[in-house]
Amino acid sequence: MKTLFCIGLLSAVLPLALPAAVEDFKSYADTEALRKSWTGFGGGNPAPSASLSTLDGAPAMELSTSGEPGDKVIVRELAVQPGERLTFTMHSDMKNAPGAYAYVALRSDRNAGNLVLHDFRLVPGQPVRVEIPNEGRFNWQDQVAMLICLHDAGAPMRVTVGAIDLPGAAPAREFHDTPEARRERREKLLHGRTVQIDTAFPYYHNRSNESIASELRVNGFDGVYYYTGTDTGLRPGLVGEMQRQKLGVGLMTLPSLVYWSEAQLAERLPAGWRDWLIEFTGSGMDIYRFIGFVYPEYNAWYKNYLNGMLLRHRFDAFTFAEIMYPIYDGPEKNPPFYGDVSPGFQAAFKRATGSETFPNFTDPADPDYFRTNTGLYRQLVEYRVRTIDDFYDDIINGPGGAREAAPGILFATWTLGINIPDGVAKLREWEGNDIVAMIRRVKPDLHFIQTHAPDWANPALPGDYPLAYQPFFDAVRTANPDVKIGMQADLGSLGPSRRDPAWQKQFYDACRKAGVDTTTYYEFGLRWEIYSQPPRLCEIRRDGDTLLLVFDQRLNAESAMLMKGRELRGKDRSYRIAECRWDGNLLRLKPDALPAAGEELTVPVGGVADDPAVRFPASNLEPMPRGPVNTIPSGTETTLPVLGSFSGNPAR
């Protein structure tokens, strides 16, 4: 088993002028400011005394104890970027007791379980260098809580902590765009093969933006719809890096903040937000919170929220996913299951229609029961359609809306499709999605039909099922023949319905036959190849003084150690790999000489493997739940030409 810490005694204090430190102690005006960030942990653990100090001439933090009983714990939340390893130096005072030691814990937040917990011996008067290799195990993304714990052996203790750093974490590149490049990416989104990503999945953690973008690109995609449940879930610099690698990038998010916690909603939404929550006739949706579509105050807040994401990350496109009333076949259930029936929605319905009553869904004896007073129920069906289209139109086209804030980007609308008789009309009634009305109201460039869960979750769904969605595509053409048609599939959320390449070919062939202009699917990190095939070397690229091996999926960290020392065979000479560094699907090589662009190299890739630990636990292959390690067979070689650095626009 690989150790999580590499700790070595240093013969001299290391210089600590480290780049890109996540905590370099330079921002604190005084000790009081330091103590506002580095705080006691509590829970019965006393805190060491913290003060500003220096180590080898650089700012540092001194921690001291008085020898009272109990381990002393101090904690700090650190903003992090994916990097090779977390490193720092701790210097032990000459007077510390011989039995004194320290330990460090890393957590996703201060009260979560330990991702890492390791103790290390302190030698009085000497520094200890602590390195925590980042091997895709910690799943940190935006921050970690770091706990430093001192065991003083019952005597006063003093240590000095130097800058805490992530060496190897490349800063986010800022992409320099051009009008021509934007037009090309727009065309890719309108006519190309795209995919959805959700970087909350561990598959995307602990790797560079360049790694993620290159994996998407070498898998043949033209564009990406970047799904996020919240603005804080978007990785800084990733959109620009995908654009630099010539991928069109659209933002996809949900209109109702359904996956936000109550604490998040309370912190960020205006007062009174609880009155905006959708309510249902039963308890089947109680684990979720949906904000409704009929509240102008929410619209105003949402415009600012959405525009911030579009402008900060400079997306090429935007669409809502699943903008609907979220119950499939609710009126057909026994008992009926329906929403929105909240007081706020009922009041809005009555104001809009002039009705003094609202349909009843729970008491068949009520004169306004929806199957009895069908006229009142039809008013509600029409009103629900209008509320969705009004909301969508206001967020995109209204004053201060997205079209005004981000002129020139592509806008897509989005509804669901399903292979059932009279599916277009039934989804209109059940979920409030009217394709024709939505397109004519919102005026999008593109309209997606999303595969509904009863279809995509069916393991027996045939690959050519898009042909059965023709009525939904026809509705798009009826609304506006100039609006492009997109088809969305789910190819991997469930193990039994994860679709292999033969099935995918049938799907894409059927989309072309049905006249679909562009496709996308959920989700890139859940695709069949990740669970079922070993990695494949796709490119060799020069990148400054390094050589990049670009694979089609994420590797395990051990692959870098495996490649070190191997030889790359060229036509006239071989190149020995002196160093090899892992970065997701990339291996960054330092050969003993750099081959020229255009030279063909034969690369021994046998033994390189993927990493089941970062897969979503939804495999249909043993060992459950993540499936097997897929390893390139021993002796395998791949011959490819050396390419130059990727020819996207230069980045600052």
XYZ file of C-alpha atoms in Angstrom:
652
model
C 0.000 0.000 0.000
C 1.307 3.435 -0.871
C 2.010 5.761 2.038
C 0.187 9.055 2.182
C 3.064 11.011 3.629
C 6.719 11.203 2.653
C 8.665 12.724 5.520
C 12.393 13.289 5.514
C 14.758 15.016 7.921
C 16.630 17.875 6.311
C 20.249 18.625 7.033
C 19.554 22.338 6.723
C 16.527 24.575 6.727
C 15.065 24.737 3.220
C 14.427 28.116 1.630
C 10.696 28.737 1.641
C 10.237 31.160 -1.237
C 7.693 28.774 -2.742
C 5.475 29.786 -5.682
C 1.695 29.724 -5.583
C 1.489 28.937 -1.874
C -1.990 28.267 -0.562
C -0.905 29.669 2.832
C 2.288 31.726 2.816
C 1.541 33.783 5.973
C 2.256 37.009 4.058
C -1.277 38.384 4.153
C -1.505 38.848 7.925
C -0.821 42.316 9.298
C -0.191 40.943 12.780
C -0.694 37.945 15.037
C -4.268 38.965 15.783
C -5.101 38.720 12.072
C -3.410 35.312 11.887
C -5.539 33.996 14.742
C -8.728 34.900 12.891
C -7.847 32.332 10.210
C -6.013 29.735 12.299
C -8.464 28.898 15.060
C -8.847 26.412 17.855
C -10.681 23.249 16.917
C -12.705 22.903 20.101
C -14.391 19.664 21.047
C -12.303 19.329 24.196
C -9.009 19.923 22.395
C -7.124 23.010 23.612
C -5.499 25.141 20.936
C -1.785 25.890 20.786
C -0.825 29.533 20.939
C -0.275 30.874 17.397
C 1.825 33.873 16.404
C 3.560 35.263 13.350
C 7.201 34.327 12.995
C 9.810 33.694 10.320
C 11.570 30.628 9.003
C 14.716 31.101 6.942
C 13.767 34.733 6.464
C 10.267 34.041 5.141
C 6.967 34.607 6.987
C 5.877 31.609 9.038
C 3.636 30.632 11.936
C 4.918 29.699 15.382
C 2.855 27.299 17.501
C 3.582 26.803 21.190
C 2.127 24.855 24.104
C 2.580 25.049 27.863
C 2.702 21.313 28.529
C -0.819 21.076 29.926
C -2.644 17.733 29.367
C -4.185 16.945 26.002
C -3.182 17.292 22.376
C -3.398 20.835 21.047
C -5.238 21.316 17.748
C -5.425 24.292 15.401
C -7.364 24.370 12.138
C -7.422 26.428 8.945
C -9.509 26.135 5.781
C -7.256 26.395 2.738
C -8.280 27.319 -0.791
C -6.566 24.836 -3.079
C -6.086 24.049 -6.739
C -5.376 20.512 -7.951
C -1.636 19.889 -7.737
C 0.980 17.242 -7.232
C 1.276 17.325 -3.474
C 0.701 19.479 -0.415
C 4.041 20.404 1.164
C 5.357 22.385 4.094
C 8.261 22.437 6.536
C 7.874 22.224 10.319
C 10.877 23.202 12.433
C 11.090 21.780 15.957
C 12.580 23.949 18.717
C 15.799 22.681 20.305
C 14.139 22.571 23.750
C 11.213 20.334 22.759
C 10.884 17.060 24.658
C 12.320 14.024 22.841
C 8.898 12.331 22.814
C 7.085 15.259 21.211
C 5.476 14.705 17.839
C 2.909 16.268 15.539
C 0.226 14.988 13.242
C -1.760 16.489 10.400
C -5.312 15.766 9.290
C -6.914 16.859 6.022
C -10.687 16.997 5.770
C -13.216 18.231 3.234
C -14.417 20.524 6.030
C -13.484 20.862 9.674
C -16.195 18.536 10.996
C -15.955 15.866 8.283
C -14.056 12.599 8.472
C -10.321 12.529 7.850
C -9.122 12.206 4.284
C -5.585 11.928 5.644
C -4.321 11.405 9.196
C -0.640 10.828 9.870
C 1.755 11.523 12.703
C 5.470 12.213 12.426
C 8.345 12.464 14.862
C 9.948 15.807 15.563
C 13.696 15.971 16.179
C 14.611 18.896 18.471
C 16.432 21.602 16.554
C 15.756 20.126 13.106
C 13.219 20.735 10.348
C 10.908 18.070 8.978
C 9.702 18.310 5.410
C 6.139 17.009 5.036
C 4.860 15.962 1.609
C 1.341 14.686 1.002
C 1.258 13.209 -2.515
C -1.905 14.043 -4.403
C -2.719 10.758 -6.085
C -6.402 11.226 -6.733
C -7.305 9.882 -3.299
C -8.243 13.017 -1.399
C -10.899 14.393 -3.763
C -10.298 17.951 -2.697
C -11.492 20.504 -5.151
C -11.868 24.052 -3.892
C -10.785 23.808 -0.276
C -9.605 21.520 2.481
C -9.584 21.928 6.235
C -6.091 21.356 7.589
C -5.712 20.382 11.249
C -2.265 20.627 12.847
C -2.108 18.686 16.101
C 0.744 18.896 18.629
C 1.540 16.194 21.187
C 3.963 17.926 23.543
C 4.772 14.939 25.830
C 3.728 16.960 28.879
C 6.366 19.659 28.416
C 6.349 23.077 26.759
C 6.682 22.752 23.004
C 7.343 25.139 20.142
C 7.336 24.533 16.385
C 7.497 26.837 13.381
C 5.389 26.067 10.308
C 6.595 27.360 6.962
C 4.583 28.186 3.861
C 2.041 25.524 2.908
C 2.215 24.981 -0.801
C 0.960 23.032 -3.787
C 4.023 22.853 -6.035
C 3.151 21.728 -9.510
C -0.314 23.273 -9.452
C -0.367 25.268 -12.661
C -2.215 28.584 -12.405
C -5.436 28.822 -14.360
C -4.701 30.052 -17.866
C -6.611 33.082 -19.045
C -7.755 32.451 -22.587
C -7.314 35.211 -25.173
C -10.310 34.864 -27.454
C -11.011 36.165 -30.956
C -14.257 36.763 -32.870
C -13.248 34.106 -35.400
C -12.653 31.513 -32.692
C -16.010 32.333 -31.077
C -17.800 31.844 -34.390
C -16.097 28.482 -34.897
C -17.091 27.297 -31.435
C -20.654 28.478 -31.971
C -20.883 26.377 -35.121
C -19.561 23.371 -33.235
C -22.285 23.741 -30.624
C -24.966 24.086 -33.299
C -23.814 21.199 -35.490
C -21.320 19.061 -33.580
C -21.034 16.153 -31.196
C -20.963 17.435 -27.625
C -21.009 15.973 -24.121
C -21.988 17.049 -20.607
C -19.529 17.314 -17.713
C -20.123 17.780 -13.993
C -16.865 18.549 -12.192
C -18.389 17.741 -8.809
C -17.625 14.094 -9.643
C -14.295 12.773 -8.267
C -13.269 11.868 -11.825
C -12.401 15.559 -12.364
C -10.706 16.230 -9.035
C -6.961 16.518 -8.462
C -6.012 17.139 -12.066
C -5.305 20.210 -14.162
C -7.722 22.059 -16.413
C -5.452 21.143 -19.322
C -5.891 17.473 -18.473
C -9.694 17.655 -18.449
C -9.850 19.645 -21.692
C -7.408 17.379 -23.509
C -9.332 14.246 -22.535
C -12.526 15.728 -23.945
C -10.751 16.774 -27.124
C -8.991 13.478 -27.904
C -12.305 11.658 -27.463
C -13.541 13.527 -30.517
C -15.989 15.997 -29.001
C -16.674 19.375 -30.578
C -18.179 20.990 -27.510
C -19.154 20.648 -23.880
C -22.146 21.560 -21.740
C -20.699 22.295 -18.324
C -23.359 21.404 -15.758
C -23.224 22.895 -12.292
C -25.733 23.003 -9.470
C -24.249 26.214 -8.073
C -21.950 29.001 -9.226
C -19.286 27.945 -6.726
C -19.026 24.569 -8.473
C -17.406 26.008 -11.619
C -13.643 25.461 -11.728
C -11.667 28.664 -12.295
C -10.020 28.670 -15.707
C -11.564 25.439 -17.002
C -13.939 27.111 -19.463
C -11.095 29.128 -20.976
C -8.856 26.068 -21.215
C -11.551 24.076 -23.014
C -12.037 27.007 -25.376
C -8.271 27.240 -25.903
C -8.414 23.619 -27.013
C -11.122 24.625 -29.517
C -14.134 23.193 -27.692
C -17.383 25.147 -27.630
C -18.527 25.495 -24.019
C -22.082 26.059 -22.821
C -23.292 26.550 -19.264
C -26.049 24.226 -18.117
C -27.739 24.646 -14.767
C -31.082 24.120 -13.071
C -33.627 26.926 -12.655
C -35.003 25.883 -9.266
C -31.796 25.460 -7.179
C -33.027 21.964 -6.361
C -29.737 20.649 -4.962
C -29.002 23.623 -2.729
C -29.046 22.983 1.000
C -31.363 24.954 3.235
C -28.319 26.736 4.643
C -27.205 27.800 1.156
C -30.677 29.052 0.283
C -30.971 30.983 3.534
C -27.535 32.537 3.100
C -27.942 33.732 -0.479
C -31.607 34.215 -1.353
C -33.677 37.241 -0.356
C -35.779 37.092 2.790
C -39.060 35.283 2.248
C -37.602 32.603 -0.028
C -39.385 29.826 1.856
C -42.670 31.210 0.516
C -41.396 30.483 -3.017
C -40.916 26.740 -2.532
C -42.934 24.376 -4.704
C -45.258 22.116 -2.705
C -46.676 18.774 -3.798
C -49.772 16.796 -2.922
C -47.692 13.989 -1.406
C -44.416 13.496 0.433
C -42.528 11.775 -2.391
C -40.430 14.871 -3.165
C -39.796 16.017 0.399
C -36.047 15.424 0.173
C -35.823 18.173 -2.490
C -36.457 21.910 -2.466
C -37.621 23.560 -5.690
C -38.027 27.317 -6.059
C -41.167 28.116 -8.067
C -41.503 30.009 -11.338
C -44.040 32.699 -10.339
C -42.070 35.073 -8.107
C -40.666 38.293 -9.657
C -38.284 38.782 -6.726
C -36.697 35.418 -7.475
C -36.404 36.288 -11.171
C -34.515 39.471 -10.307
C -32.155 37.591 -7.991
C -31.638 34.783 -10.504
C -30.694 37.149 -13.325
C -27.804 38.537 -11.300
C -26.767 35.042 -10.239
C -26.813 33.646 -13.789
C -25.213 36.675 -15.413
C -22.347 36.444 -12.946
C -21.544 32.925 -14.144
C -21.853 33.811 -17.831
C -19.617 36.861 -17.589
C -17.060 35.563 -15.104
C -16.389 32.377 -17.074
C -17.164 33.700 -20.592
C -19.303 30.826 -21.778
C -20.202 30.390 -25.443
C -23.768 29.272 -24.732
C -26.391 28.801 -22.051
C -29.305 26.475 -21.405
C -31.479 25.443 -18.506
C -31.785 21.718 -17.931
C -35.078 20.219 -16.786
C -37.092 23.420 -16.553
C -40.379 21.728 -15.714
C -42.767 20.730 -12.958
C -40.886 17.631 -11.879
C -43.394 14.776 -11.740
C -43.728 12.365 -14.626
C -47.324 11.049 -15.059
C -48.431 12.677 -11.792
C -52.140 12.972 -12.686
C -52.193 9.284 -13.693
C -50.890 8.039 -10.357
C -53.116 6.604 -7.649
C -53.407 8.748 -5.650
C -52.511 11.629 -7.982
C -49.179 13.291 -7.207
C -49.067 16.903 -8.305
C -47.338 20.242 -7.873
C -47.161 23.164 -7.505
C -49.974 23.427 -4.930
C -48.251 25.889 -2.577
C -50.213 28.889 -1.256
C -48.047 31.257 -3.302
C -48.660 29.356 -6.530
C -52.397 29.045 -5.888
C -52.631 32.796 -5.284
C -50.704 33.502 -8.507
C -53.003 31.159 -10.459
C -56.110 32.891 -9.152
C -54.723 36.339 -9.975
C -53.771 35.283 -13.500
C -57.010 33.458 -14.355
C -59.588 35.310 -12.278
C -60.659 31.995 -10.770
C -61.812 31.952 -7.171
C -60.873 28.299 -6.726
C -57.948 25.970 -7.389
C -58.159 22.347 -8.557
C -58.241 19.695 -5.850
C -56.060 16.591 -6.264
C -56.675 14.695 -3.034
C -60.450 14.471 -2.485
C -62.573 12.917 -5.269
C -65.712 14.213 -3.496
C -64.622 17.842 -3.846
C -66.551 19.626 -6.636
C -63.233 21.094 -7.840
C -61.516 17.704 -7.974
C -59.407 17.853 -11.132
C -61.170 14.912 -12.793
C -64.570 16.436 -12.033
C -64.066 20.130 -12.778
C -62.078 19.517 -15.940
C -62.441 23.103 -17.132
C -60.671 24.407 -14.039
C -58.005 21.731 -14.434
C -57.386 22.738 -18.076
C -56.889 26.324 -16.927
C -54.208 25.053 -14.562
C -52.506 23.032 -17.317
C -52.332 26.139 -19.506
C -51.172 28.306 -16.624
C -48.320 25.955 -15.728
C -47.084 26.052 -19.334
C -47.207 29.838 -19.277
C -45.326 30.125 -15.974
C -42.377 28.133 -17.328
C -42.236 30.106 -20.576
C -42.658 33.437 -18.757
C -39.806 32.565 -16.409
C -37.526 31.360 -19.214
C -38.296 34.422 -21.338
C -37.683 36.876 -18.509
C -34.378 35.294 -17.450
C -33.100 35.305 -21.045
C -34.825 38.233 -22.753
C -36.187 40.431 -19.964
C -34.615 43.656 -18.658
C -31.224 42.799 -17.189
C -31.503 39.276 -18.593
C -28.819 37.010 -19.991
C -29.145 38.158 -23.606
C -28.569 41.744 -22.523
C -25.708 40.848 -20.183
C -23.917 38.447 -22.549
C -24.762 39.518 -26.106
C -23.631 37.202 -28.855
C -23.701 33.927 -26.956
C -25.851 31.038 -28.118
C -29.088 30.315 -26.240
C -30.686 26.893 -26.178
C -34.061 25.891 -24.793
C -34.639 22.443 -23.365
C -37.591 20.095 -22.878
C -37.988 16.371 -22.372
C -39.001 13.623 -24.764
C -40.247 10.079 -24.301
C -41.313 7.138 -26.423
C -44.957 6.760 -25.369
C -48.159 7.287 -27.356
C -49.060 10.979 -27.616
C -45.906 11.832 -25.673
C -45.736 15.499 -26.722
C -49.208 16.251 -25.341
C -48.745 14.149 -22.213
C -45.509 15.836 -21.158
C -47.157 19.194 -21.791
C -49.912 18.280 -19.345
C -47.792 16.457 -16.787
C -44.701 18.667 -16.639
C -45.650 21.966 -18.267
C -43.342 21.630 -21.303
C -44.810 23.046 -24.523
C -42.097 22.920 -27.183
C -43.809 25.203 -29.693
C -44.829 27.833 -27.141
C -41.413 27.832 -25.456
C -39.477 28.309 -28.691
C -41.760 31.063 -29.964
C -41.543 32.863 -26.626
C -37.839 32.525 -25.792
C -36.489 32.657 -29.391
C -33.507 30.308 -28.962
C -30.839 29.347 -31.485
C -31.131 25.678 -30.559
C -33.649 23.428 -28.813
C -32.692 20.207 -27.031
C -34.917 17.209 -26.477
C -33.736 15.400 -23.349
C -34.270 11.663 -23.034
C -36.670 11.091 -20.144
C -35.728 8.765 -17.282
C -38.212 5.980 -18.111
C -36.395 5.622 -21.444
C -32.727 6.089 -20.541
C -32.967 3.907 -17.418
C -34.308 0.999 -19.486
C -31.446 -1.459 -20.166
C -33.357 -2.771 -23.198
C -33.718 0.656 -24.848
C -32.602 0.204 -28.487
C -29.837 2.437 -29.788
C -32.031 3.779 -32.583
C -34.703 5.079 -30.178
C -34.273 8.714 -31.390
C -36.352 7.692 -34.421
C -39.309 7.310 -32.044
C -38.818 10.919 -30.868
C -39.820 12.274 -34.281
C -42.986 13.994 -32.935
C -40.799 16.048 -30.575
C -38.428 17.025 -33.389
C -41.409 17.922 -35.580
C -42.685 20.248 -32.854
C -39.379 22.143 -32.961
C -39.681 22.529 -36.735
C -43.286 23.681 -36.365
C -42.242 26.380 -33.912
C -39.392 27.671 -36.080
C -37.683 25.706 -38.870
C -34.512 27.782 -38.389
C -33.992 26.610 -34.814
C -31.444 23.792 -34.668
C -32.440 20.515 -33.038
C -30.375 18.879 -30.316
C -30.785 15.401 -28.834
C -29.625 14.555 -25.314
C -29.054 11.016 -24.066
C -27.946 9.466 -20.800
C -25.308 6.842 -21.560
C -24.053 5.872 -18.134
C -25.858 6.975 -14.978
C -26.825 3.380 -14.189
C -24.568 0.373 -14.665
C -27.160 -1.856 -16.392
C -27.973 0.904 -18.905
C -24.396 2.015 -19.604
C -24.139 2.020 -23.405
C -21.261 0.393 -25.283
C -19.734 1.716 -28.545
C -21.964 -0.429 -30.787
C -25.074 0.970 -29.105
C -23.670 4.498 -29.341
C -23.123 4.095 -33.091
C -26.782 3.161 -33.518
C -27.747 6.236 -31.498
C -25.684 8.666 -33.578
C -26.801 7.067 -36.848
C -30.447 7.385 -35.780
C -29.967 11.042 -34.827
C -28.560 11.809 -38.275
C -31.430 9.945 -39.918
C -33.966 11.906 -37.830
C -32.443 15.229 -38.888
C -30.932 16.089 -35.502
C -28.296 18.827 -35.806
C -26.290 18.251 -32.623
C -26.075 15.705 -29.816
C -24.960 15.600 -26.207
C -25.036 13.041 -23.425
C -24.746 12.711 -19.673
C -22.059 12.262 -18.450
C -18.490 12.163 -19.784
C -17.019 10.659 -16.600
C -19.649 7.878 -16.565
C -19.076 6.564 -20.089
C -18.736 2.859 -20.868
C -15.064 3.078 -21.846
C -14.031 4.253 -18.363
C -15.549 1.192 -16.720
C -14.757 -1.382 -19.391
C -11.644 -0.553 -21.444
C -7.985 0.184 -20.667
C -6.634 3.637 -21.499
C -5.500 4.376 -25.047
C -2.587 6.659 -25.967
C -3.924 9.245 -28.431
C -1.258 11.935 -28.793
C 2.365 12.792 -28.104
C 2.924 16.548 -27.794
C 5.852 18.815 -27.067
C 5.107 21.344 -24.340
C 8.105 23.523 -23.592
C 10.849 21.255 -22.285
C 8.443 18.400 -21.555
C 6.702 15.769 -23.624
C 3.010 15.074 -23.033
C 1.486 11.643 -23.456
C -2.247 12.268 -23.882
C -4.539 9.324 -23.086
C -8.267 8.986 -23.688
C -9.117 8.490 -20.015
C -7.784 9.169 -16.557
C -4.847 7.046 -15.386
C -3.819 5.874 -11.963
C -0.897 7.708 -10.388
C 1.245 4.566 -10.419
C 1.411 4.781 -14.219
C 3.888 7.658 -13.918
C 6.274 5.579 -11.809
C 5.880 2.698 -14.249
C 6.905 4.832 -17.229
C 9.971 6.362 -15.581
C 13.120 4.809 -17.016
C 11.458 3.408 -20.133
C 12.706 4.328 -23.592
C 10.841 5.972 -26.459
C 12.126 4.667 -29.783
C 12.588 7.085 -32.654
C 13.838 6.409 -36.160
C 17.485 7.129 -35.405
C 17.726 7.078 -31.620
C 15.924 6.344 -28.384
C 14.931 8.738 -25.614
C 15.072 7.636 -22.000
C 12.342 8.960 -19.684
C 14.254 10.606 -16.840
C 11.168 11.973 -15.075
C 7.457 11.290 -15.395
C 4.684 13.191 -13.660
C 1.013 12.168 -13.504
C -1.806 14.614 -14.288
C -5.142 12.893 -14.844
C -5.064 11.568 -18.422
C -1.654 13.155 -19.048
C 1.829 11.867 -18.369
C 4.342 14.717 -18.384
C 7.730 13.339 -19.408
C 11.234 14.744 -19.107
C 13.272 12.667 -21.584
C 17.068 12.853 -21.741
C 16.623 14.753 -25.029
C 13.591 16.316 -26.667
C 12.444 14.758 -29.960
C 11.569 17.064 -32.831
C 7.984 17.765 -33.826
C 6.998 15.374 -36.591
C 9.307 12.572 -35.462
C 7.561 9.244 -34.960
C 8.029 7.632 -31.569
C 7.175 4.148 -30.395
C 6.007 4.295 -26.782
C 5.922 1.210 -24.510
C 2.588 1.622 -22.696
C 2.091 -1.880 -21.290
C 0.993 -1.831 -17.661
C -0.484 1.675 -17.776
C -3.881 1.481 -16.083
C -6.963 3.475 -15.168
C -8.160 4.288 -11.640
C -11.418 2.744 -10.370
C -11.150 4.793 -7.155
C -12.378 7.928 -8.949
C -15.262 6.272 -10.783
C -18.821 6.904 -9.696
C -19.895 3.744 -7.798
C -22.381 2.526 -10.404
C -20.607 -0.317 -12.153
C -22.342 -3.390 -13.511
C -18.991 -5.209 -13.517
C -17.214 -6.911 -10.632
C -15.768 -5.932 -8.270
C -18.721 -3.809 -7.271
C -19.408 -0.956 -7.046
C -16.654 0.598 -9.209
C -15.535 -2.243 -11.448
C -12.092 -3.634 -12.273
C -8.759 -1.985 -12.960
C -8.371 -1.870 -16.745
C -4.703 -2.296 -17.645
C -2.990 -2.017 -21.021
C -1.563 -5.496 -21.743
C 2.124 -6.042 -21.073
C 4.311 -5.483 -24.118
C 1.875 -3.107 -25.850
C 3.510 -0.349 -27.891
C 1.947 2.644 -29.632
C 3.605 4.565 -32.478
C 2.571 8.177 -33.060
C 4.116 11.361 -34.484
C 5.266 14.046 -32.066
C 2.958 17.056 -32.289
C 3.780 20.613 -31.331
C 2.163 22.488 -28.456
C -1.584 22.687 -28.876
C -2.310 25.499 -31.306
C -5.001 27.307 -29.389
C -4.700 31.040 -28.951
C -1.854 31.981 -26.613
C -2.689 32.416 -22.975
C -1.253 34.911 -20.556
